[in-house]
Short mmCIF file of C-alpha atoms and ligand atoms in Angstrom, two decimals:
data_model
loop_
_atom_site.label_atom_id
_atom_site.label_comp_id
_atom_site.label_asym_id
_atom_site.label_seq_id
_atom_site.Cartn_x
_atom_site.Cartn_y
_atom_site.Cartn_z
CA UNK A 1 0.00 0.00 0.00
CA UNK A 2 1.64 3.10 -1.02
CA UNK A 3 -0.20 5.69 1.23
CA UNK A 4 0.90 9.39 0.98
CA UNK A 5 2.54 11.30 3.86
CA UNK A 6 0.87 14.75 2.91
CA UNK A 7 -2.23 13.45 0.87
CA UNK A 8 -5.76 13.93 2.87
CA UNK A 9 -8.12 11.53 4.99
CA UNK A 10 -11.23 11.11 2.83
CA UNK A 11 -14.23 10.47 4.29
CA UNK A 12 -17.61 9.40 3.72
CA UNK A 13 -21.03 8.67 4.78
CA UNK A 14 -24.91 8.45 2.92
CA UNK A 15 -25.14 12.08 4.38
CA UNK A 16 -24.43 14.76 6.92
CA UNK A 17 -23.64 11.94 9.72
CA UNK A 18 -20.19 11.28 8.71
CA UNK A 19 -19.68 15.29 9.79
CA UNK A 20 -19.58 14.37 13.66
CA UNK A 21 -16.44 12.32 13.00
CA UNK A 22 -15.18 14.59 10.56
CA UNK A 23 -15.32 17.35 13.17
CA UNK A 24 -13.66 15.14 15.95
CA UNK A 25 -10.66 14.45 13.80
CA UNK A 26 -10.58 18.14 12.78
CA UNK A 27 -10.26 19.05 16.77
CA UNK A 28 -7.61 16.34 17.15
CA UNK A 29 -5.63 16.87 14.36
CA UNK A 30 -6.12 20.22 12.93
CA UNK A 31 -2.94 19.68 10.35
CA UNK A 32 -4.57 16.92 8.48
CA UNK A 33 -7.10 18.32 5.34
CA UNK A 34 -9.97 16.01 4.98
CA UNK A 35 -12.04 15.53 2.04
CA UNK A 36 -15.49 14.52 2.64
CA UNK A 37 -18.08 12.57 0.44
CA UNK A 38 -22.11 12.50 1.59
CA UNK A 39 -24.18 10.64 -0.26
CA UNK A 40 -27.26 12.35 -0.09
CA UNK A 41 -28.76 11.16 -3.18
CA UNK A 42 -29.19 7.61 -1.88
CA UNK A 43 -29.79 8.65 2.03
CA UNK A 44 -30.41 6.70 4.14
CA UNK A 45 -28.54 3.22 3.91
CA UNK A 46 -29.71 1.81 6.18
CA UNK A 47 -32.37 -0.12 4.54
CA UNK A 48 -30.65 -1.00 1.30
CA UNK A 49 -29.27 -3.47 0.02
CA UNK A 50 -25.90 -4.86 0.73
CA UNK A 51 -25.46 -5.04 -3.11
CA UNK A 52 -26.72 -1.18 -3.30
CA UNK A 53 -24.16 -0.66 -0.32
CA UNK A 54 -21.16 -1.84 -1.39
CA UNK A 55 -21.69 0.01 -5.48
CA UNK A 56 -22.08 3.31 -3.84
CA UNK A 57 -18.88 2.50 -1.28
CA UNK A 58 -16.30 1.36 -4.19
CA UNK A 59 -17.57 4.21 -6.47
CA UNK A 60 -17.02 6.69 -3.70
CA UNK A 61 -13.96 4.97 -2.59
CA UNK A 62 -12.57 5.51 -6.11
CA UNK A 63 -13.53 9.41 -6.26
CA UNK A 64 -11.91 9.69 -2.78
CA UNK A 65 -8.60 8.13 -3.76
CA UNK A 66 -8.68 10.33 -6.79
CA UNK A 67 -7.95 13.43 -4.49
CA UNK A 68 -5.02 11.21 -3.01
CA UNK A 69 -6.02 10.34 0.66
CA UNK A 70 -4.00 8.34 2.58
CA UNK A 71 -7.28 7.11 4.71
CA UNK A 72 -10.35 6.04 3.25
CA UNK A 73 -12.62 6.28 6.31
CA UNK A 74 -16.32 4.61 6.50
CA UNK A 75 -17.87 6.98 8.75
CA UNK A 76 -20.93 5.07 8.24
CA UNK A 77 -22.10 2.33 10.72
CA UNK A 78 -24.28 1.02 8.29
CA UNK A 79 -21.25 0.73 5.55
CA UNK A 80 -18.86 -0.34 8.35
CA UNK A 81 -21.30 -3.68 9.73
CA UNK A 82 -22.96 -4.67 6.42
CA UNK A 83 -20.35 -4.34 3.93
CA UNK A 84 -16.76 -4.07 5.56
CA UNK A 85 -14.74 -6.75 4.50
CA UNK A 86 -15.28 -6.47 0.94
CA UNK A 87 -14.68 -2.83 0.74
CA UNK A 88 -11.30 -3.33 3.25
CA UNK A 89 -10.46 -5.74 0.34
CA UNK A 90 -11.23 -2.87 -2.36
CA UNK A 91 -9.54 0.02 -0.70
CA UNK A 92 -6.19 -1.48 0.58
CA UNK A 93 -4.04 -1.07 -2.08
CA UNK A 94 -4.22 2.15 -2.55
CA UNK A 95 -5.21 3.73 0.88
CA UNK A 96 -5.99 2.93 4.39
CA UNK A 97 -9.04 1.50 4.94
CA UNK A 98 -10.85 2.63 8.62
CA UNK A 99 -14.23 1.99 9.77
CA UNK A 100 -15.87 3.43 12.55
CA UNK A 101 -17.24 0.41 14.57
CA UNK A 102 -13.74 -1.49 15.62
CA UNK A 103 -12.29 1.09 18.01
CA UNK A 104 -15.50 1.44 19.68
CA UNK A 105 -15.74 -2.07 20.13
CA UNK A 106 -12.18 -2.21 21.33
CA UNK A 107 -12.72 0.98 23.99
CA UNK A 108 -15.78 -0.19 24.99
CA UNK A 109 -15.74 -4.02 25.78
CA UNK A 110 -11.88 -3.79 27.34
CA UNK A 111 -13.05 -0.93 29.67
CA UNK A 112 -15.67 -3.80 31.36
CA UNK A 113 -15.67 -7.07 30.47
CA UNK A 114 -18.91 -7.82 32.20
CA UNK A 115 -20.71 -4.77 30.84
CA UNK A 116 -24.31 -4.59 29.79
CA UNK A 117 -24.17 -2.99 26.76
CA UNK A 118 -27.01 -1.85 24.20
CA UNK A 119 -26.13 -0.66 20.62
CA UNK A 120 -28.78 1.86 18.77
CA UNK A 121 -28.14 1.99 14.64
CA UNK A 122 -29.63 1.24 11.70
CA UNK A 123 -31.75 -1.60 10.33
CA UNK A 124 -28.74 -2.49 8.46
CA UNK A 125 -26.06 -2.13 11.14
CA UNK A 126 -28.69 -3.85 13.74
CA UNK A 127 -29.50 -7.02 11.90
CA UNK A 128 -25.88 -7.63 10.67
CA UNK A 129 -24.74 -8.58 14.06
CA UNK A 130 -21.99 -6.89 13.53
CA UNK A 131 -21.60 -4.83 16.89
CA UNK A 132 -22.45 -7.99 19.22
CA UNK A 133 -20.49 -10.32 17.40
CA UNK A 134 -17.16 -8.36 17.71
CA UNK A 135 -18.04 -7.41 21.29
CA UNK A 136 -18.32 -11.18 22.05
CA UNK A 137 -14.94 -12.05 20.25
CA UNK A 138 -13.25 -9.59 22.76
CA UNK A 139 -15.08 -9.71 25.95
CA UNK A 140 -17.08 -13.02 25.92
CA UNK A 141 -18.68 -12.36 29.40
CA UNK A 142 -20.26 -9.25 27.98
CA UNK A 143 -24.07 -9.09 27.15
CA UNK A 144 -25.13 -7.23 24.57
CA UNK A 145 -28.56 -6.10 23.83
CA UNK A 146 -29.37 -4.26 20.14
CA UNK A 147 -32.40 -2.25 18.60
CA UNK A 148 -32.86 -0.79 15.56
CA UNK A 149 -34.20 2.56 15.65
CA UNK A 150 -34.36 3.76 11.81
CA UNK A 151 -36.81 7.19 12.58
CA UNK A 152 -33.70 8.27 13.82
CA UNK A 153 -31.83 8.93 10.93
CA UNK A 154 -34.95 10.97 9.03
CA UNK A 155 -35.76 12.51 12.10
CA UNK A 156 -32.29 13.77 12.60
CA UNK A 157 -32.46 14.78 8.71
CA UNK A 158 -35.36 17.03 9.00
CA UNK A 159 -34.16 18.97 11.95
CA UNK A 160 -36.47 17.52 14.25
CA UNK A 161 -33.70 17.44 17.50
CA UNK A 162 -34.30 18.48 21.07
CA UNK A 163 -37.89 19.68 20.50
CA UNK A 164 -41.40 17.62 21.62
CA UNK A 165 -41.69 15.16 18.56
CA UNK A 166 -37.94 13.58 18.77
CA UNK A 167 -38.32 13.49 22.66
CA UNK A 168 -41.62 11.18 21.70
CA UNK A 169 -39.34 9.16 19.56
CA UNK A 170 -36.36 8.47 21.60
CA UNK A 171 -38.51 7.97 24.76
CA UNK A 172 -40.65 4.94 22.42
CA UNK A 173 -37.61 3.51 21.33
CA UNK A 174 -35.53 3.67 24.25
CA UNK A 175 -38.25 2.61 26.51
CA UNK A 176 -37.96 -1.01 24.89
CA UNK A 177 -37.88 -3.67 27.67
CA UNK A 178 -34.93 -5.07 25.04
CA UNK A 179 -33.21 -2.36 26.62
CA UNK A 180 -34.00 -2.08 30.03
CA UNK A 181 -30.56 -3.59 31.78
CA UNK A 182 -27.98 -1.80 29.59
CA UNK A 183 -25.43 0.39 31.28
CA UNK A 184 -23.67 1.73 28.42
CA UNK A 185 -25.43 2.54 24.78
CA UNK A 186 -23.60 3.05 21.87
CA UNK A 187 -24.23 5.03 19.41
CA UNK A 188 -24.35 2.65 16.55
CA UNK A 189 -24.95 5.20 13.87
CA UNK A 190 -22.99 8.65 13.06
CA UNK A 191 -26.05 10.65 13.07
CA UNK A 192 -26.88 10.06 16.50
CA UNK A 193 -24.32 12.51 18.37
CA UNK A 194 -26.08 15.00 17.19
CA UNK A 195 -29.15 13.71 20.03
CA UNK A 196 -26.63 12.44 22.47
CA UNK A 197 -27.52 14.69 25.20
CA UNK A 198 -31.58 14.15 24.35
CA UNK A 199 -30.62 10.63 25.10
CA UNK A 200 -28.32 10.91 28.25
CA UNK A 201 -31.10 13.22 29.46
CA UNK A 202 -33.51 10.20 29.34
CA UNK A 203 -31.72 7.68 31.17
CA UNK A 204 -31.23 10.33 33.68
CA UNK A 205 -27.63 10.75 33.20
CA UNK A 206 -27.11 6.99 34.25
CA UNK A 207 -26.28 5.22 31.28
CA UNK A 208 -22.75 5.86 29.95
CA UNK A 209 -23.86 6.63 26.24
CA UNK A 210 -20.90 6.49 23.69
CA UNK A 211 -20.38 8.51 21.03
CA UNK A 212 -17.70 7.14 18.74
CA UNK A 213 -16.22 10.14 17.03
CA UNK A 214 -13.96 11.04 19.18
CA UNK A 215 -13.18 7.12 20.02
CA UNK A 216 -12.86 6.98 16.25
CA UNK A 217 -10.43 10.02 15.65
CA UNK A 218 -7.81 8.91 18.46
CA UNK A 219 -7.69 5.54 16.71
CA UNK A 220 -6.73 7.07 13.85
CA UNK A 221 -4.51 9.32 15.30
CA UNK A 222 -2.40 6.01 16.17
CA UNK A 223 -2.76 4.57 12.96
CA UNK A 224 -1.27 7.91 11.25
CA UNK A 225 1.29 7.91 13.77
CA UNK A 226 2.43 4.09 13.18
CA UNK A 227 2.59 4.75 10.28
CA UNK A 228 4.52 7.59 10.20
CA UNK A 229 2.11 9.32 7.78
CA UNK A 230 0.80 12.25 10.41
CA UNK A 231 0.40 15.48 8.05
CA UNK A 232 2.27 18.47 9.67
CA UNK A 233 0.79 20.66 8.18
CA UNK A 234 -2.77 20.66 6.13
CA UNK A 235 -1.53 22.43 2.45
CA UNK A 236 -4.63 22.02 1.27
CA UNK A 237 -8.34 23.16 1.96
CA UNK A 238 -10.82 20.58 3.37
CA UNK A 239 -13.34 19.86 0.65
CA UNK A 240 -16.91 18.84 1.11
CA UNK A 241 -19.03 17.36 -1.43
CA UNK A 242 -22.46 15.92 -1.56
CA UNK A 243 -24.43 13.99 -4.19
CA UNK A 244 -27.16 16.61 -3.51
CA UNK A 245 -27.68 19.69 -2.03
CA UNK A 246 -30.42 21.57 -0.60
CA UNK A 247 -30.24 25.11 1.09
CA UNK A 248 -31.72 23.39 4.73
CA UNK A 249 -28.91 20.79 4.16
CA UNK A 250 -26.14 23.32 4.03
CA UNK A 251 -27.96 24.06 7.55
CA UNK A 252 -27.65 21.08 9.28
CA UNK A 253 -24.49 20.25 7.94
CA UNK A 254 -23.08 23.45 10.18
CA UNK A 255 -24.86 21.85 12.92
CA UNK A 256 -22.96 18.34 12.51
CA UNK A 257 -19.47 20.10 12.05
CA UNK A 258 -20.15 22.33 14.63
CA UNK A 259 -18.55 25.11 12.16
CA UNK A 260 -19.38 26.55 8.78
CA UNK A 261 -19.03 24.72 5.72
CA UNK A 262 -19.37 25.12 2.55
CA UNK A 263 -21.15 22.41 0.50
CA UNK A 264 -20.16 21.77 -3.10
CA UNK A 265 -22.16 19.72 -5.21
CA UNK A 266 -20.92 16.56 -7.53
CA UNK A 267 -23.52 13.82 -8.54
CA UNK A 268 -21.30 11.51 -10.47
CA UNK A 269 -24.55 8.94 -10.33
CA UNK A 270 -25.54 10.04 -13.36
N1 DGL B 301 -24.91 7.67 9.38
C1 DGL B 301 -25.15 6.34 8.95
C2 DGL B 301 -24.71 5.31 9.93
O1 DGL B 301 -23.81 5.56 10.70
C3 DGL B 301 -26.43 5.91 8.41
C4 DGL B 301 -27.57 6.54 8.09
C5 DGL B 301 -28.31 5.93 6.95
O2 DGL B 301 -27.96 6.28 5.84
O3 DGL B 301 -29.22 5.12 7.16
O4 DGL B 301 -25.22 4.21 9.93
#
């Protein structure tokens, strides 16, 4: 693999999600330029097809390597659990494949091995088994306890964040009996940061809920340092594109990178 030193970390996710993680590797390592991929034309993933999955992943793989990252970086649960090991396959010759569920796992089931732990994500990410089973590999005595909670995503989409009608939502998901011994809930899906405190909020502040973009950026901190390709120095702009573009998605995208960006359109679908 013939990674470059001063290329950028490319990123992507079906939409605006993949901006939490993007803005927690920003904060932790402000020389590195990113360029960022959303795939807002075929939002949300999680209830396609791994076929569908894996054909927008490669193509945006390719477009991402064409701007010379060193890090090609799934910040999409739903990519990351349903479609993983192909698209490692795809991407490591020419970049560094990262996804955003194994340093969770990692953190998460070292920290307590006897932990009760409930993931939240996508159909897709949910029915995979993807979360549990690498849990289990690690930390065998751990129980682990998933639901899929798809309004999430669309709710999240359309704005709808700590008002009355997403405080309905989380409080009928989360109130699932599935759930009711967990004492840590990850956040299975990259979208869901954004209504981390909403959920923290309903457990009372007594489940530890984990976000994984920060989990995910010190990761790949390490992996940049190993490999002795940390950037010192970001030459060029970060660049955000999405596969469409509305004026109350340029919105909510500030809202996700907690800073203004500017969003450029490129549907190469066509
Ligand atoms: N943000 C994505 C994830 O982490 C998924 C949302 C979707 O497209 O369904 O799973």
């Amino acid at each position: 693999m013939a990674a470059n030193k001063s290329g950028p970390i490319g990123i992507f996710d079906s939409g605006v999600g993949g901006l939490t993680v993007a803005s927690a590797i920003k904060q932790l390592l402000p020389d590195e330029a990113i360029v960022y991929f959303g795939d807002i034309a075929h939002l949300p993933y999680g209830d396609k097809s791994p076929e569908a999955i894996l054909h927008y992943s490669k193509k945006i793989t390719d477009f991402l390597i064409g701007y010379d990252c060193k890090i090609i970086l799934a910040a999409c649960n739903t990519v990351s659990a349903t479609v993983w090991g192909e698209l490692s396959r795809y991407t490591m010759k020419r970049a560094i494949p990262v996804n955003v569920i194994d340093s969770v796992v990692k953190r998460v089931a070292k920290l307590n091995p006897d932990a009760s732990i409930g993931i939240i994500g996508t159909k897709n990410t949910i029915n995979s088994g993807t979360y549990p089973d690498k849990i289990k590999k690690i930390s065998p005595r751990a129980r682990v306890f998933s639901l899929p909670t798809p309004l999430l995503v669309p709710m999240i989409e359309e704005g709808f964040v700590y008002d009355d009608i997403s405080n309905a939502i989380i409080r009928a998901y989360l109130s699932n009996e599935v759930l009711k011994e967990i004492g840590t809930l990850i956040l299975g899906c990259t979208h869901y940061p954004v209504i981390r405190n909403q959920i923290r909020k309903f457990y009372d502040f007594r489940v530890e809920v984990v976000d994984s973009a920060m989990i995910v950026a010190e990761d790949l901190r390490s992996t940049l340092e190993s490999g002795k390709l940390l950037g010192s120095e970001a030459k060029s702009s970060d660049r955000f594109f999405v596969s469409d573009h509305t004026e109350y998605f340029g919105k909510i995208a500030t809202i996700f990178f907690e800073k203004k960006i500017n969003l450029e359109k490129l549907d190469f679908w066509k």
